[in-house]
CSV table of C-alpha atoms in Angstrom, one decimal:
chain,number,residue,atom,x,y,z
A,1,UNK,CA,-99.9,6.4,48.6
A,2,UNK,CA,-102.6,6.8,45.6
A,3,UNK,CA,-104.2,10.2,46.7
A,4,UNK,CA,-106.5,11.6,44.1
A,5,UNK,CA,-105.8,14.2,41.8
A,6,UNK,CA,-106.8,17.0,44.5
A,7,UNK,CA,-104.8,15.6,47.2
A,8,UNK,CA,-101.5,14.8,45.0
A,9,UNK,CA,-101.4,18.6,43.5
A,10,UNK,CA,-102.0,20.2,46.8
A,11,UNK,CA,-99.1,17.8,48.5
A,12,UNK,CA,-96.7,18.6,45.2
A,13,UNK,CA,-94.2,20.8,46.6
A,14,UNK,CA,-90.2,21.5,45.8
A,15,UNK,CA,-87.8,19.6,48.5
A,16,UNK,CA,-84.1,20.9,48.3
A,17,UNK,CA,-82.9,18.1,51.4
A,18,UNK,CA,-83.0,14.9,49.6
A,19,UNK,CA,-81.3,11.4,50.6
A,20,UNK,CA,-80.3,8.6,48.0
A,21,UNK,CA,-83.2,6.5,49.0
A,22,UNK,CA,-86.1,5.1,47.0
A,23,UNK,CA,-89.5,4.0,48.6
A,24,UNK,CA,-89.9,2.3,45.2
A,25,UNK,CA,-87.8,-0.2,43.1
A,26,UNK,CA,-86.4,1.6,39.5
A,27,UNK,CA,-89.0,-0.6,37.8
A,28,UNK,CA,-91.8,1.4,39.5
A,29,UNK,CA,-89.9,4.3,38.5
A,30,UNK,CA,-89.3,3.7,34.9
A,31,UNK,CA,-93.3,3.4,35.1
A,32,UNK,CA,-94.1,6.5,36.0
A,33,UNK,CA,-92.2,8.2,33.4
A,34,UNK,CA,-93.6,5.3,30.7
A,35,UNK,CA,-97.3,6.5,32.6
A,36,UNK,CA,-96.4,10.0,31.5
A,37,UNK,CA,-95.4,9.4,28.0
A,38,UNK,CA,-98.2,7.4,27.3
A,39,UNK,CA,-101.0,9.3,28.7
A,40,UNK,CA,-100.1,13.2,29.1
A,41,UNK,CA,-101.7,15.0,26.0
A,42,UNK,CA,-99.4,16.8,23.0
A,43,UNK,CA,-100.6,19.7,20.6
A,44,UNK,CA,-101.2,18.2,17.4
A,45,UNK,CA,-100.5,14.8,19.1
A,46,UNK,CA,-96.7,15.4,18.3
A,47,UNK,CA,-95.6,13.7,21.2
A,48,UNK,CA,-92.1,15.8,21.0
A,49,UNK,CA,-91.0,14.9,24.6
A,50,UNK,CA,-88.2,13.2,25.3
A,51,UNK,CA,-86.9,11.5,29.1
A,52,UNK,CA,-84.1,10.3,30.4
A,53,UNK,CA,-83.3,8.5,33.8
A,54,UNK,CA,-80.3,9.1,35.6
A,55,UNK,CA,-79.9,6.9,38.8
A,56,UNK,CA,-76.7,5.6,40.6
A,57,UNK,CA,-73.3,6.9,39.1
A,58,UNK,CA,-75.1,8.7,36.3
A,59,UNK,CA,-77.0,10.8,39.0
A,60,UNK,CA,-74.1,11.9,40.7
A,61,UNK,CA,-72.4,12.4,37.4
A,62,UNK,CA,-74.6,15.0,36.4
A,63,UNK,CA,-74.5,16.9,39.0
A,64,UNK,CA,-70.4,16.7,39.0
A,65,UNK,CA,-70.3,17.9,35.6
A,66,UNK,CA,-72.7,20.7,36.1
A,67,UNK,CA,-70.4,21.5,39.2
A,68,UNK,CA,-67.7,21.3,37.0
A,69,UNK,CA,-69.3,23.8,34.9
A,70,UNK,CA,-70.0,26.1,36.9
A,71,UNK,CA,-66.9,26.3,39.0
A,72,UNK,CA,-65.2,27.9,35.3
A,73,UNK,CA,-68.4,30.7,35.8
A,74,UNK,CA,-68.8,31.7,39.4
A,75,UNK,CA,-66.4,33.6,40.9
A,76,UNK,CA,-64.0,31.5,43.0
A,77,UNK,CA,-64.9,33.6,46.8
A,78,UNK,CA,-68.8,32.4,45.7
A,79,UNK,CA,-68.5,29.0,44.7
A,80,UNK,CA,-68.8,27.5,47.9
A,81,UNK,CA,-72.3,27.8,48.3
A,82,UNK,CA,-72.8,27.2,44.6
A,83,UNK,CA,-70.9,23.9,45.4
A,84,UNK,CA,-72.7,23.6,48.9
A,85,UNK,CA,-76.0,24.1,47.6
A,86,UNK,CA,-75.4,20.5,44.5
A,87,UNK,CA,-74.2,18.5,47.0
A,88,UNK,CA,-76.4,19.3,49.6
A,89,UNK,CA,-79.8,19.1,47.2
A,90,UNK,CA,-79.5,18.0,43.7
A,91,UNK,CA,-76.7,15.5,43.8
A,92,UNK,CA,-77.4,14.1,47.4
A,93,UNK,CA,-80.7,12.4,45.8
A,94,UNK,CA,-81.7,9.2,43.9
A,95,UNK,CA,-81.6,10.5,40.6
A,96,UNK,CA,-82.6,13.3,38.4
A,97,UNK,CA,-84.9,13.3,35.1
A,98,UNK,CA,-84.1,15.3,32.5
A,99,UNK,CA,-86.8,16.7,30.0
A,100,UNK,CA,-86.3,17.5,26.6
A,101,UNK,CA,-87.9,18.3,23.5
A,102,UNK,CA,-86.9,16.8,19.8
A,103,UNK,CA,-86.7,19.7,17.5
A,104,UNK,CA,-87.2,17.6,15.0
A,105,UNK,CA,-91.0,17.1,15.5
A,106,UNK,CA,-91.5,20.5,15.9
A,107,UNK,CA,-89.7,21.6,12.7
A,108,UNK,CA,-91.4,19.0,11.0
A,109,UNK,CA,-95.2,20.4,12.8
A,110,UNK,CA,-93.7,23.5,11.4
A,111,UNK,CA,-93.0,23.0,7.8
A,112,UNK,CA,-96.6,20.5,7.9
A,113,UNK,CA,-98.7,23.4,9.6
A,114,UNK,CA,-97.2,27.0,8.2
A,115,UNK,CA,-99.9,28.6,9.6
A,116,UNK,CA,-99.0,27.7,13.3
A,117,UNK,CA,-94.9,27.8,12.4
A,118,UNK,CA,-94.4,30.3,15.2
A,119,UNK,CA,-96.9,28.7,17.5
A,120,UNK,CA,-95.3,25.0,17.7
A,121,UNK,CA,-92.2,25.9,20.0
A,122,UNK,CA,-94.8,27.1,22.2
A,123,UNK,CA,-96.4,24.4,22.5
A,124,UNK,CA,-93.8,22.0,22.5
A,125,UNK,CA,-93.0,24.0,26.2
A,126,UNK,CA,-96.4,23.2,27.2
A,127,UNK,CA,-95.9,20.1,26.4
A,128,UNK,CA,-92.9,19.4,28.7
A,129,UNK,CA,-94.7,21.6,31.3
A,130,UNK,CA,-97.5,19.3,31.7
A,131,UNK,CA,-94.7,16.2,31.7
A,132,UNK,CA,-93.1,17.6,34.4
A,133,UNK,CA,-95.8,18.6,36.7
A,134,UNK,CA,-97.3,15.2,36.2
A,135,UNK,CA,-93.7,13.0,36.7
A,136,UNK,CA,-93.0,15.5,39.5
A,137,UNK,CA,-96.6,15.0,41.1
A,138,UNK,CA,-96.3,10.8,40.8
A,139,UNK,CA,-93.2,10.6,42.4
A,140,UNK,CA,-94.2,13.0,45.3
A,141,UNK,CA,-96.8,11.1,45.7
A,142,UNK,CA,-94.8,7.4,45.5
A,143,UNK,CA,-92.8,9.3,48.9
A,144,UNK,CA,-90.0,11.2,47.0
A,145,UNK,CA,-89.6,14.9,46.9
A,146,UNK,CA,-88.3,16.4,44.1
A,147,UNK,CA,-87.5,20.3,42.5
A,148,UNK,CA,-87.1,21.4,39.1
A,149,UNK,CA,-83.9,23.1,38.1
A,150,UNK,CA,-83.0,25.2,35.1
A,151,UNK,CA,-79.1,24.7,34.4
A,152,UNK,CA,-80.2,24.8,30.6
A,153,UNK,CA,-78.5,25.6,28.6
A,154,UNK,CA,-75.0,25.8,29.8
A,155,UNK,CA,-74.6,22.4,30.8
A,156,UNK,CA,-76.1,21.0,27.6
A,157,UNK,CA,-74.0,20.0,25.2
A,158,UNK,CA,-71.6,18.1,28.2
A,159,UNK,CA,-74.5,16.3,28.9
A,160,UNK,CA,-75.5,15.7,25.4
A,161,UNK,CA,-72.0,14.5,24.7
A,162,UNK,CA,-71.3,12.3,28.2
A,163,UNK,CA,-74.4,10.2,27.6
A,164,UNK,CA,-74.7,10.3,23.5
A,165,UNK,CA,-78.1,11.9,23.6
A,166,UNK,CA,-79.5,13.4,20.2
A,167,UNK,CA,-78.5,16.9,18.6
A,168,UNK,CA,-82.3,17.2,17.5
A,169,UNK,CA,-83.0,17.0,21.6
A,170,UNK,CA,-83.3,20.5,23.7
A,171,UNK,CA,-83.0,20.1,27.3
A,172,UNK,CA,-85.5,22.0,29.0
A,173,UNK,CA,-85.4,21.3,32.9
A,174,UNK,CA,-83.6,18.9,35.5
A,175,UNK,CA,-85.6,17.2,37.9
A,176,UNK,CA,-83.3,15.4,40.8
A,177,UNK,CA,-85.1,13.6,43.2
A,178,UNK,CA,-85.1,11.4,46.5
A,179,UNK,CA,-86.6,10.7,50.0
A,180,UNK,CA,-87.1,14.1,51.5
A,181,UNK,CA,-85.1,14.7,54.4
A,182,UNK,CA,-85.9,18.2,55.7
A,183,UNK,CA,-89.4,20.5,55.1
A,184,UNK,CA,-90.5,21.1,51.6
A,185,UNK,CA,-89.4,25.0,50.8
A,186,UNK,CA,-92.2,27.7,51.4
A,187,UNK,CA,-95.4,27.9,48.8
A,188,UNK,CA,-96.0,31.5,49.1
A,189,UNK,CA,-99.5,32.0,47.3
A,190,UNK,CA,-100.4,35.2,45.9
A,191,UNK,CA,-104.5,36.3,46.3
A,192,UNK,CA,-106.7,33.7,44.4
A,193,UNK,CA,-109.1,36.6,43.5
A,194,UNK,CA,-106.4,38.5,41.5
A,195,UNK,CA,-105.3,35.5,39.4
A,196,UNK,CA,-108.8,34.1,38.5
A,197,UNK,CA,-112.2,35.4,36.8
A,198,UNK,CA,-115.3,34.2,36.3
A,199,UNK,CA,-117.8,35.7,34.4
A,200,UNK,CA,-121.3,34.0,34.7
């Protein structure tokens, strides 16, 4: 689609009804996240973010284990709709990106920069945060919709263990995507003039 900067952030919105369906082959894919890696800015250039790419069975897996998860947490009259909603959403997509952060490269910014030690955690969540907008953007505008999900951190160590991922990693948000098939949900916008201030 290639809208401009403008245009793709004011078109970025969360879709919850989501087919299996790409618009795009996996290559494309897997070159958007390699666009993001390569090009979205780190403090102290620590490049501490990590990705992986679930497609196919390892989509669906993910959102079976987290189901799995879950159904030992939520009381059994309410899990219906917790089950409803993964199916229905998360799982029903193409696949899901998950976004970590190696601890490693932070502890090591830490020890190298004592001064900033409390700061670099911090800044490693930026860091992810401007990952995810800019993955999430790309693949709206490729045709997919997507949503980022927070089932951090009680699904993490069955996901570390079910795809061998590294200790040093923290996984900080699930981003399951696919062709939309229903509205995007609602973008309720609070007053621009109580959220910005210029002084001139």
């Amino acid at each position: 689609m290639s809208r401009n900067l403008e245009e793709a952030l004011k078109n970025r919105r969360s879709y919850y009804q989501l087919s299996a369906k790409s618009p795009i082959s996996d290559e494309q894919i897997e070159g958007i996240l390699k666009t993001a890696l390569t090009h979205v800015p780190s403090a102290f250039n620590s490049q501490s973010t990590r990705l992986v790419l679930l497609l196919g069975e390892n989509h669906k897996k993910l959102w079976d284990i987290t189901k799995g998860i879950l159904k030992e947490m939520v009381p059994a009259e309410a899990f219906s709709k917790t089950e409803e909603k993964i199916d229905g959403s998360f799982a029903s997509g193409y696949g899901t990106v998950l976004f970590y952060e190696d601890n490693e490269v932070v502890n090591g910014l830490q020890e190298s920069f004592p001064t900033y030690k409390d700061r670099f955690p911090v800044w490693s969540q930026h860091t992810s945060a401007m990952h995810q907008l800019t993955i999430w953007t790309m693949l709206e505008d490729e045709g997919f919709g997507a949503s980022l999900q927070h089932y951090n951190p009680i699904i993490d160590e069955a996901v570390r263990n079910e795809w061998d991922l590294n200790p040093n990693w923290e996984l900080v948000a699930q981003m399951p995507f696919g062709v939309p098939t229903g509205e995007p949900g609602d973008k309720d916008m609070k007053p621009i003039d109580e959220r910005l201030f210029v002084h001139k």
